[in-house]
Coordinates of C-alpha atoms in Angstrom, one line a residue:
Chain A
P157 CA 137.4 101.9 66.6
T158 CA 134.6 99.5 67.1
M159 CA 136.2 98.3 70.2
R160 CA 136.5 101.8 71.5
S161 CA 132.8 102.6 71.1
A162 CA 131.9 99.3 72.6
Y163 CA 134.2 100.1 75.5
L164 CA 132.4 103.4 76.0
L165 CA 129.1 101.6 76.0
L166 CA 130.4 99.1 78.4
I167 CA 131.3 101.6 81.2
P168 CA 127.7 102.5 81.9
A169 CA 126.8 98.9 81.4
L170 CA 129.3 98.0 84.0
L171 CA 128.0 100.6 86.4
L172 CA 124.5 99.3 85.9
L173 CA 125.6 95.8 86.3
L174 CA 127.2 96.6 89.6
A175 CA 124.1 98.3 90.8
L176 CA 122.0 95.3 90.0
P177 CA 123.5 92.9 92.5
V178 CA 123.5 95.6 95.1
S179 CA 119.8 96.2 95.0
R180 CA 118.7 92.7 94.3
G181 CA 121.5 90.6 95.8
R182 CA 119.2 87.8 96.8
Y183 CA 117.7 87.7 93.4
N184 CA 120.9 86.7 91.8
D185 CA 121.0 83.5 93.7
D186 CA 117.6 82.5 92.5
F187 CA 118.3 83.4 89.0
D188 CA 119.6 80.7 86.8
D189 CA 121.8 82.7 84.5
G190 CA 122.5 80.1 82.0
E191 CA 118.8 79.3 81.4
D192 CA 117.8 82.9 81.3
L193 CA 120.5 83.6 78.9
A194 CA 119.1 80.9 76.6
D195 CA 115.7 82.6 76.9
F196 CA 116.9 86.2 76.3
D197 CA 119.4 85.7 73.6
D198 CA 118.9 82.8 71.4
N199 CA 120.9 84.0 68.4
D200 CA 124.3 83.9 70.0
F201 CA 124.5 81.8 73.1
A202 CA 121.6 79.5 72.9
E203 CA 123.5 76.6 71.4
F204 CA 126.4 77.0 73.8
E205 CA 124.5 76.4 77.0
D206 CA 127.0 74.1 78.6
M207 CA 130.0 76.1 77.7
N208 CA 128.5 79.3 79.2
D209 CA 128.3 77.8 82.6
D210 CA 132.1 78.1 83.0
P211 CA 132.4 81.6 81.9
A212 CA 129.3 82.4 83.9
A213 CA 131.0 81.0 87.0
E214 CA 134.2 82.8 86.3
A215 CA 132.4 86.0 85.4
E216 CA 130.6 85.9 88.7
T217 CA 133.7 85.7 90.7
A218 CA 134.9 88.9 89.0
P219 CA 131.9 91.1 89.9
P220 CA 131.7 90.5 93.7
P221 CA 135.1 92.0 94.5
R222 CA 134.2 94.9 92.3
V223 CA 130.8 95.3 93.9
S224 CA 132.0 96.6 97.3
P225 CA 134.2 99.5 96.2
S226 CA 131.8 100.8 93.6
S227 CA 128.6 100.0 95.2
Q228 CA 128.2 103.4 96.9
P229 CA 128.1 105.6 93.9
E230 CA 125.6 103.4 92.1
E231 CA 122.8 103.6 94.6
D232 CA 119.8 104.1 92.3
E233 CA 120.5 102.4 89.0
D234 CA 117.3 100.3 89.3
E235 CA 115.7 101.9 86.3
D236 CA 117.9 100.4 83.6
E237 CA 119.0 97.1 84.9
A238 CA 121.1 95.0 82.7
T239 CA 120.2 91.6 81.6
V240 CA 122.0 88.6 82.6
E241 CA 123.4 88.3 79.2
L242 CA 125.6 91.3 79.9
E243 CA 126.6 90.1 83.3
D244 CA 127.6 86.9 81.8
G245 CA 129.6 87.9 78.8
Q246 CA 130.5 91.6 79.1
D247 CA 131.5 91.9 82.6
G248 CA 134.9 93.4 82.5
F249 CA 136.2 94.1 79.1
E250 CA 139.8 93.1 79.6
D251 CA 139.1 90.2 81.8
S252 CA 136.3 88.8 79.7
E253 CA 138.5 89.0 76.7
T254 CA 141.3 87.2 78.4
Q255 CA 138.7 84.8 79.9
D256 CA 137.3 84.2 76.5
Q257 CA 140.6 83.5 75.1
D258 CA 141.4 81.2 77.9
I259 CA 138.2 79.4 77.6
Y260 CA 138.5 79.0 73.9
S261 CA 142.1 77.8 74.1
K262 CA 140.9 75.1 76.5
Y263 CA 138.7 73.5 73.9
D264 CA 140.1 71.4 71.3
Q265 CA 139.6 72.8 67.8
E266 CA 138.4 69.5 66.5
E267 CA 136.0 68.7 69.3
F268 CA 134.0 71.9 69.0
E269 CA 133.1 73.0 65.6
G270 CA 132.7 76.6 64.9
I271 CA 134.8 77.8 67.8
G272 CA 136.4 80.4 65.6
D273 CA 133.0 81.5 64.6
M274 CA 132.2 82.0 68.2
E275 CA 135.1 84.2 68.7
K276 CA 134.1 86.3 65.8
T277 CA 130.5 86.4 66.8
G278 CA 131.6 87.1 70.4
H279 CA 133.3 90.2 69.1
S280 CA 130.4 91.3 66.9
M281 CA 128.1 90.7 69.8
K282 CA 129.8 93.3 71.8
D283 CA 128.7 96.1 69.5
P284 CA 124.9 96.1 69.7
L285 CA 124.1 96.1 73.4
I286 CA 120.5 95.5 74.1
I287 CA 119.7 96.7 77.6
H288 CA 116.4 95.3 78.7
T289 CA 114.7 96.7 81.7
V290 CA 113.3 94.2 84.0
P291 CA 109.5 94.5 83.9
A292 CA 107.9 95.9 87.1
H293 CA 106.2 92.8 88.0
L294 CA 109.4 90.8 88.1
Q295 CA 111.1 93.3 90.3
N296 CA 110.7 92.1 93.8
S297 CA 111.3 95.4 95.6
W298 CA 109.1 97.5 97.7
E299 CA 109.9 100.6 95.7
S300 CA 107.9 99.4 92.8
Y301 CA 104.8 99.7 95.0
Y302 CA 105.2 103.4 95.5
M303 CA 101.7 104.3 94.3
E304 CA 100.1 101.9 96.8
I305 CA 102.3 103.3 99.6
L306 CA 101.2 106.8 98.6
M307 CA 97.5 105.8 98.7
V308 CA 97.8 104.2 102.1
T309 CA 99.7 107.2 103.4
G310 CA 96.9 109.4 102.1
L311 CA 94.3 107.3 103.8
L312 CA 96.2 107.3 107.1
A313 CA 96.5 111.1 106.9
Y314 CA 92.7 111.3 106.4
I315 CA 92.0 109.1 109.3
M316 CA 94.3 111.0 111.6
N317 CA 92.7 114.2 110.5
Y318 CA 89.3 112.8 111.2
I319 CA 90.3 111.8 114.8
I320 CA 92.0 115.1 115.5
G321 CA 89.1 117.2 114.0
K322 CA 86.5 115.3 115.8
N323 CA 88.3 115.7 119.1
K324 CA 88.8 119.4 118.5
N325 CA 85.2 120.0 117.8
S326 CA 84.2 118.0 120.9
R327 CA 86.5 120.0 123.1
L328 CA 85.2 123.3 121.7
A329 CA 81.6 122.2 122.3
Q330 CA 82.4 121.2 125.9
A331 CA 84.2 124.4 126.5
W332 CA 81.2 126.4 125.3
F333 CA 78.9 124.4 127.5
N334 CA 81.1 124.7 130.5
S335 CA 81.3 128.5 130.2
H336 CA 77.5 128.9 129.6
R337 CA 76.2 126.2 131.9
E338 CA 75.7 128.4 134.9
L339 CA 73.9 131.1 133.1
L340 CA 71.6 128.7 131.4
E341 CA 70.8 126.7 134.5
S342 CA 69.9 129.9 136.4
N343 CA 67.5 130.9 133.7
F344 CA 65.9 127.7 132.5
A345 CA 64.3 124.9 134.4
L346 CA 65.2 122.3 131.7
V347 CA 68.7 122.5 130.3
G348 CA 69.4 119.8 127.8
D349 CA 66.8 117.5 126.4
D350 CA 66.9 115.1 123.5
G351 CA 63.3 114.3 123.5
T352 CA 63.6 110.6 124.1
S353 CA 63.4 110.3 127.8
K354 CA 60.0 109.8 129.4
E355 CA 60.5 112.4 132.1
A356 CA 61.3 116.0 131.4
V357 CA 64.6 115.9 133.2
S358 CA 67.6 118.0 132.3
T359 CA 70.2 115.9 130.7
G360 CA 72.7 118.6 131.5
K361 CA 74.8 117.9 128.4
L362 CA 74.9 118.7 124.8
N363 CA 73.2 116.6 122.2
Q364 CA 75.6 115.6 119.6
E365 CA 74.0 115.4 116.2
N366 CA 77.1 114.5 114.3
E367 CA 80.8 115.3 114.3
H368 CA 80.4 119.0 113.8
I369 CA 76.9 119.9 115.1
Y370 CA 75.8 120.0 118.7
N371 CA 72.3 120.9 120.0
L372 CA 71.0 122.1 123.3
W373 CA 67.3 122.6 124.2
C374 CA 66.4 124.8 127.1
S375 CA 62.9 125.3 128.4
G376 CA 61.0 126.3 131.4
R377 CA 61.2 130.1 131.7
V378 CA 58.9 133.0 131.8
C379 CA 58.5 135.0 128.5
C380 CA 59.4 132.1 126.2
E381 CA 58.5 128.6 125.2
G382 CA 62.0 127.4 124.8
M383 CA 65.4 128.0 123.3
L384 CA 67.3 125.8 120.9
I385 CA 71.0 126.4 120.7
Q386 CA 72.9 124.9 117.8
L387 CA 76.7 124.8 117.8
K388 CA 77.6 124.6 114.1
F389 CA 81.3 124.0 114.0
L390 CA 83.4 123.7 110.9
K391 CA 83.9 120.2 109.5
R392 CA 87.3 119.7 111.0
Q393 CA 86.9 116.0 110.7
D394 CA 86.9 116.0 106.9
L395 CA 90.3 116.6 105.3
L396 CA 88.8 117.9 102.1
N397 CA 86.9 120.5 104.0
V398 CA 90.0 121.5 105.9
L399 CA 91.8 122.0 102.6
A400 CA 88.9 124.0 101.1
R401 CA 88.9 126.2 104.1
M402 CA 92.5 127.1 103.5
M403 CA 91.3 128.8 100.3
R404 CA 88.1 130.2 101.7
P405 CA 88.2 130.9 105.5
A406 CA 85.1 130.3 107.4
C407 CA 84.2 130.4 111.1
D408 CA 82.3 128.3 113.6
Q409 CA 78.8 129.6 114.3
V410 CA 76.4 129.5 117.3
Q411 CA 72.7 129.6 116.2
I412 CA 70.1 130.4 118.8
K413 CA 66.4 130.1 118.2
V414 CA 64.0 131.3 120.9
T415 CA 60.3 130.4 120.4
L416 CA 57.7 132.5 122.1
N417 CA 54.2 132.2 123.1
D418 CA 51.6 134.5 121.6
E419 CA 51.5 136.8 124.6
D420 CA 55.3 137.1 124.8
M421 CA 55.7 139.4 121.9
D422 CA 53.9 142.2 120.1
T423 CA 53.6 142.2 116.3
F424 CA 56.7 143.4 114.6
V425 CA 59.5 142.2 112.4
F426 CA 63.0 143.4 112.9
A427 CA 66.5 142.3 111.9
I428 CA 70.1 143.6 112.4
G429 CA 73.4 142.1 111.3
T430 CA 76.2 142.3 108.9
K431 CA 75.4 143.9 105.6
K432 CA 76.0 140.7 103.7
A433 CA 73.8 138.7 106.1
M434 CA 71.0 141.3 105.9
A435 CA 71.0 141.2 102.1
R436 CA 70.9 137.5 102.1
L437 CA 68.2 137.2 104.7
Q438 CA 66.0 139.8 103.0
K439 CA 66.0 137.7 99.9
E440 CA 65.7 134.3 101.6
M441 CA 63.4 134.8 104.5
Q442 CA 59.6 134.8 103.9
D443 CA 58.8 137.4 106.6
L444 CA 61.7 139.8 106.0
S445 CA 60.9 139.9 102.3
E446 CA 57.3 140.6 102.9
F447 CA 57.4 143.0 105.8
C448 CA 60.7 144.7 105.5
G449 CA 60.7 145.8 101.9
D450 CA 63.2 148.6 102.1
K451 CA 66.9 148.1 101.7
P452 CA 68.9 147.6 104.9
K453 CA 69.6 150.8 106.6
S454 CA 72.6 151.9 108.5
G455 CA 72.5 152.0 112.3
A456 CA 74.7 155.1 112.7
K457 CA 71.8 157.0 114.2
Y458 CA 72.0 154.8 117.2
G459 CA 75.7 154.7 117.4
L460 CA 76.1 151.3 115.8
P461 CA 79.2 150.5 113.8
D462 CA 79.0 150.8 110.0
S463 CA 79.5 147.2 109.4
L464 CA 76.0 146.5 110.6
A465 CA 72.7 147.1 108.8
I466 CA 69.1 147.1 110.0
L467 CA 65.9 145.8 108.4
S468 CA 62.8 146.9 110.1
E469 CA 59.1 147.0 109.6
M470 CA 58.8 150.5 110.8
G471 CA 61.0 153.1 112.5
E472 CA 59.2 152.8 115.8
V473 CA 60.2 149.2 116.0
T474 CA 63.9 150.0 115.6
D475 CA 63.6 152.8 118.2
G476 CA 61.9 150.3 120.6
V477 CA 64.5 147.5 120.2
M478 CA 67.6 149.7 120.1
D479 CA 67.6 150.9 123.6
N480 CA 70.9 151.8 125.3
K481 CA 71.7 148.4 126.6
M482 CA 71.1 146.7 123.3
V483 CA 73.2 149.3 121.5
H484 CA 75.9 148.7 124.1
Y485 CA 75.9 145.0 123.7
I486 CA 75.9 145.2 119.9
T487 CA 78.6 147.8 119.6
N488 CA 80.9 145.9 122.0
H489 CA 80.5 142.6 120.2
A490 CA 79.8 143.6 116.6
D491 CA 82.5 141.4 115.3
K492 CA 80.8 138.3 116.6
I493 CA 77.3 139.2 115.5
E494 CA 76.3 137.7 112.2
S495 CA 72.5 138.4 112.4
I496 CA 69.7 139.0 114.9
H497 CA 66.2 138.5 113.8
F498 CA 63.0 139.2 115.8
S499 CA 59.7 138.3 114.1
D500 CA 56.2 137.5 115.0
Q501 CA 55.6 136.1 111.5
F502 CA 58.5 133.8 111.3
S503 CA 58.0 130.8 109.0
G504 CA 61.4 130.1 107.8
P505 CA 62.9 130.6 104.4
K506 CA 60.8 131.1 101.3
V507 CA 59.5 127.8 100.1
M508 CA 59.5 127.2 96.4
Q509 CA 55.9 126.8 95.5
E510 CA 55.2 124.1 93.0
E511 CA 52.2 124.1 90.7
G512 CA 49.1 122.7 92.3
Q513 CA 50.5 122.9 95.9
P514 CA 48.0 123.4 98.7
L515 CA 47.7 127.0 99.3
K516 CA 47.6 128.1 102.8
L517 CA 49.6 130.8 104.3
P518 CA 52.7 129.2 105.9
E519 CA 52.5 128.7 109.6
T520 CA 54.1 131.4 111.6
K521 CA 55.6 131.4 115.0
K522 CA 56.9 134.2 117.2
T523 CA 60.6 133.7 117.2
L524 CA 63.9 135.4 118.0
L525 CA 66.9 134.2 116.0
F526 CA 70.5 134.9 116.8
T527 CA 73.5 133.9 114.8
F528 CA 76.9 134.5 116.3
N529 CA 80.3 133.9 114.8
V530 CA 82.9 132.4 117.0
P531 CA 86.1 134.5 117.0
G532 CA 89.2 133.0 115.5
M533 CA 88.0 132.3 112.0
G534 CA 88.4 128.6 112.3
N535 CA 91.5 128.6 114.5
T536 CA 89.6 128.8 117.7
S537 CA 90.7 127.5 121.0
P538 CA 88.4 126.4 123.8
K539 CA 89.3 129.6 125.6
D540 CA 87.6 131.7 122.9
M541 CA 84.2 130.2 123.9
D542 CA 84.2 132.4 127.0
T543 CA 84.0 135.5 124.8
L544 CA 80.5 134.4 123.7
L545 CA 79.1 134.5 127.2
P546 CA 78.1 138.2 127.0
L547 CA 76.2 137.4 123.9
M548 CA 74.1 134.9 125.7
N549 CA 73.4 137.5 128.3
M550 CA 72.2 139.7 125.4
V551 CA 69.9 136.9 124.3
I552 CA 68.3 136.6 127.8
Y553 CA 68.0 140.3 128.0
S554 CA 66.3 140.4 124.6
I555 CA 63.8 137.8 125.7
D556 CA 62.7 139.9 128.6
K557 CA 62.7 143.1 126.6
V558 CA 60.6 141.7 123.8
K559 CA 58.0 140.7 126.3
K560 CA 57.8 144.3 127.5
L561 CA 58.1 146.0 124.2
R562 CA 54.6 147.2 123.0
L563 CA 53.8 149.3 120.0
N564 CA 51.8 152.4 120.5
R565 CA 48.4 152.7 118.9
E566 CA 49.7 154.1 115.6
G567 CA 52.3 151.5 115.3
K568 CA 49.9 148.8 116.1
Q569 CA 47.5 150.0 113.4
K570 CA 50.3 150.1 110.9
A571 CA 51.4 146.6 111.8
D572 CA 47.9 145.2 111.5
R573 CA 47.4 146.8 108.2
N574 CA 50.7 145.3 107.0
R575 CA 49.6 141.9 108.0
A576 CA 46.3 142.2 106.4
R577 CA 48.0 143.4 103.2
V578 CA 50.3 140.5 103.1
E579 CA 47.5 138.1 103.6
E580 CA 45.4 139.7 100.9
N581 CA 48.3 139.5 98.5
F582 CA 48.8 135.9 99.2
L583 CA 45.1 135.2 98.7
K584 CA 45.0 137.1 95.4
Q585 CA 48.0 135.2 94.1
T586 CA 46.5 132.0 94.9
H587 CA 43.0 132.9 94.0
A588 CA 43.0 131.2 90.7
Q589 CA 44.5 128.1 92.2
R590 CA 42.1 128.0 95.0
Q591 CA 39.2 128.3 92.7
E592 CA 40.4 125.4 90.7
A593 CA 40.8 123.4 93.9
A594 CA 37.2 124.3 95.0
Q595 CA 35.9 123.3 91.6
T596 CA 37.6 119.9 91.7
R597 CA 36.2 119.4 95.2
R598 CA 32.7 120.2 94.0
E599 CA 33.0 117.8 91.1
E600 CA 34.2 115.1 93.4
K601 CA 31.2 115.5 95.6
K602 CA 28.8 115.3 92.7
R603 CA 30.4 112.3 91.3
A604 CA 30.4 110.6 94.7
E605 CA 26.7 111.3 95.0
K606 CA 25.9 110.0 91.5
E607 CA 27.7 106.9 92.4
R608 CA 25.7 106.4 95.5
I609 CA 22.5 106.8 93.5
M610 CA 23.7 104.3 91.0
N611 CA 24.7 101.8 93.6
E612 CA 21.3 102.1 95.3
E613 CA 19.5 98.8 94.8
D614 CA 16.0 99.8 95.6
P615 CA 14.6 101.6 92.5
D616 CA 12.3 103.7 94.7
R617 CA 15.0 105.1 96.8
Q618 CA 17.0 105.6 93.7
R619 CA 14.3 107.7 92.2
R620 CA 13.9 109.7 95.4
L621 CA 17.6 110.4 95.7
E622 CA 17.7 111.5 92.1
E623 CA 14.9 113.9 92.7
A624 CA 16.5 115.3 95.8
A625 CA 19.7 115.9 93.9
Q626 CA 17.8 117.6 91.1
R627 CA 16.1 119.9 93.5
R628 CA 19.4 120.9 95.1
E629 CA 20.8 121.7 91.7
Q630 CA 17.8 123.9 90.9
K631 CA 18.2 125.7 94.2
K632 CA 21.8 126.5 93.5
I633 CA 21.1 127.8 90.1
E634 CA 18.3 130.0 91.5
K635 CA 20.6 131.4 94.1
K636 CA 23.2 132.3 91.6
Q637 CA 20.7 134.0 89.5
M638 CA 19.5 136.0 92.5
K639 CA 23.1 137.0 93.2
M640 CA 23.7 138.2 89.7
K641 CA 20.5 140.3 89.8
Q642 CA 21.6 141.8 93.1
I643 CA 25.0 142.7 91.7
K644 CA 23.4 144.3 88.7
V645 CA 21.1 146.3 90.8
K646 CA 23.9 147.5 93.0
A647 CA 26.0 148.4 89.9
M648 CA 23.1 150.5 88.7
Chain B
M269 CA 72.7 141.8 135.5
S270 CA 69.1 142.7 135.9
S271 CA 68.1 139.0 136.3
N272 CA 69.7 139.0 139.7
N273 CA 67.3 141.7 140.9
M274 CA 64.2 139.9 139.6
A275 CA 62.8 136.8 140.9
D276 CA 64.0 133.5 139.6
P277 CA 62.8 133.4 136.0
R278 CA 62.6 129.6 135.8
R279 CA 59.2 128.1 135.7
Q280 CA 58.9 124.3 136.1
N281 CA 55.4 124.3 134.8
K282 CA 56.4 125.9 131.5
I283 CA 58.7 123.2 130.4
L284 CA 58.2 122.1 126.8
R285 CA 59.9 118.9 125.5
Y286 CA 62.4 119.0 122.7
K287 CA 60.9 118.1 119.4
P288 CA 63.5 117.4 116.7
P289 CA 62.9 119.9 113.9
S290 CA 61.0 118.6 111.0
T291 CA 62.9 117.7 107.9
E292 CA 60.7 119.9 105.7
T293 CA 62.1 123.2 106.9
N294 CA 65.6 121.9 107.5
P295 CA 67.0 121.1 104.1
T296 CA 66.6 124.6 103.0
L297 CA 68.4 125.9 106.0
E298 CA 71.2 123.4 105.8
D299 CA 74.0 123.8 103.4
P300 CA 73.9 122.0 100.1
T301 CA 76.5 119.4 101.0
P302 CA 73.9 116.7 101.7
D303 CA 73.3 116.4 98.0
Y304 CA 77.0 116.2 97.3
M305 CA 77.3 113.5 99.9
N306 CA 74.6 111.4 98.4
L307 CA 76.3 111.7 95.0
L308 CA 79.7 110.9 96.6
G309 CA 78.3 107.7 98.2
M310 CA 76.8 106.6 94.8
L311 CA 80.1 107.5 93.1
G312 CA 82.0 105.4 95.6
M313 CA 79.8 102.4 94.9
I314 CA 80.2 102.8 91.2
F315 CA 83.9 103.1 91.4
S316 CA 84.2 100.0 93.5
M317 CA 82.0 98.0 91.1
C318 CA 84.2 99.3 88.2
G319 CA 87.3 98.3 90.1
L320 CA 86.0 94.8 90.8
M321 CA 84.6 94.1 87.4
L322 CA 87.2 95.7 85.2
K323 CA 90.1 94.9 87.6
L324 CA 91.2 98.5 87.7
K325 CA 93.2 99.2 90.8
W326 CA 92.9 102.9 90.7
C327 CA 89.1 102.7 90.6
A328 CA 89.2 100.6 93.8
W329 CA 91.5 103.1 95.5
I330 CA 89.3 106.0 94.6
A331 CA 86.3 104.1 95.9
V332 CA 88.0 103.7 99.2
Y333 CA 88.6 107.4 99.4
C334 CA 85.0 108.2 98.4
S335 CA 83.6 106.0 101.1
F336 CA 85.9 107.6 103.7
I337 CA 84.9 111.1 102.7
S338 CA 81.2 110.4 102.7
F339 CA 81.6 108.7 106.1
A340 CA 83.3 111.8 107.5
N341 CA 80.6 114.1 106.1
S342 CA 77.6 112.0 107.0
R343 CA 74.8 113.1 109.4
S344 CA 73.7 111.0 112.3
S345 CA 70.3 110.7 110.7
E346 CA 71.8 108.8 107.8
D347 CA 71.9 105.0 107.9
T348 CA 75.2 103.7 109.3
K349 CA 74.5 100.5 107.5
Q350 CA 74.8 102.1 104.2
M351 CA 78.1 103.7 105.2
M352 CA 79.5 100.4 106.4
S353 CA 78.3 98.6 103.3
S354 CA 79.9 101.1 101.0
F355 CA 83.1 101.0 103.0
M356 CA 83.3 97.2 103.0
L357 CA 82.6 97.1 99.3
S358 CA 85.4 99.5 98.5
I359 CA 87.8 97.6 100.7
S360 CA 86.8 94.3 99.0
A361 CA 87.3 95.9 95.6
V362 CA 90.9 96.9 96.6
V363 CA 91.7 93.5 98.0
M364 CA 90.2 91.6 95.1
S365 CA 92.1 93.7 92.6
Y366 CA 95.4 92.9 94.3
L367 CA 94.6 89.2 94.7
Q368 CA 93.9 88.8 91.1
N369 CA 96.9 90.9 90.0
P370 CA 99.6 91.4 92.5
Q371 CA 101.5 93.8 90.3
P372 CA 102.0 97.3 91.6
M373 CA 99.7 99.9 90.3
S374 CA 101.1 101.8 87.4
P375 CA 100.5 105.6 87.4
P376 CA 98.5 106.8 84.4
W377 CA 101.3 109.1 83.2

């Protein structure tokens, strides 16, 4: 019965054993079985080093013929590789038994003491099979480096995506420019400028800011100072971004900012765009939050689709901007319009005021802003860029229109009142801070003067300066008292 | 188009040179990724130092990935020298980890 259980254990051991030379055939040659045996198992075979060479040699002749027929089924038995000890002694049960017996019969009973013991121990050894796995660092196969191979593959994939994404963005940008070049060159004297060249000469090409943003500056036209076009593509060169976009689709955008001279535009603030964009802009933009306080309205009155909303300073402005042609443009291309923002008080998004910041009204500039979405939702092809051309026509048309659009008297009065109101609010808010600032300035002046007096060498001059300062102080106090008296009189 | 009827709208004398937009207004308009990219760059450096000092192979590999990602997301205004230095540091971390210990990397599970 012990032999039967040992037999059952030996079948998988045999299979593993056969797999071992298949996968690491070369290794066997390098391996000195006898020595390793001595290392691995010193309780049974250590003392019989010499003797085991013969059975080792005989055992090895047995496995090779058996390797070829059964090598195919045992392809991946690398996990549990048997030790040499098994290979040496437990190779084929019947054969090893007969081998053992042969070997033992060779030796003279007298010459070798304890041979009988060895037989017995040989039998008992067959029961507890200790299958060691060869540690990973001793295996000399490529498969054990699978983590590294994975990492390198990942890096290669990232690099390939970088190159492909960069090229795609570049092609899209070029396609956009090719389709818009004619229109721009017929409208602007300077098309393309990076600000570095000495002469104001058209570079005639886009200015690449990085792998996904391209700029174009156009200038030299009536009714405007200049136009900055930014092609903001998706970050196709970054694999993480590509994967993130699979969850949350986004689209490429074209942002156009037209800056105007003072005479090119009357005073009004107006915006139209998708409902989401309008809600966001109303919160973020300084001028929209101050001048267009009402919630975004629908443009159905003018025949605009429901997806768009309007923010306007006053009804007259909307009527003025939404003429037939604009309505026509917007309705036809509503899917590509993210936001359109006309403002004479444009100063960018609201700046977070910190305590003690200098308190002037932010600088404003008369600006027209357009944000267009490229169709395709990320999967754009260069051909899609042609569909943006009518929108550029709309931009040019808007520039000319804004120049001609003038508010009537009532509208102008309202607009002026609005602006005065905003300025007053601002001044009130910052009144306390400005007072503090003025106070500190006055103190600084006094201190500086005192220092001057102290530093004055000549005692006479010192006295004179002191007296002058005192006189000035007196005058100031008197003036204040006069003012208070006047106010009291007025109040009465 | 109406522009064909009008005279040529171009005016050579009204040309204004391009001025790169000031950085004060821009950060608010741009998306918040620049902050993340700075963090990622720092993280890459930290990981590569960990990998070098503590001889952790996976730290070094993560550092390589971090430096690649921050390179892909960088803006042209950023220093290329910093990009290159973080890249070189992460590569050297990987190489040193393997020179000191040629064993394959064991997965954490």
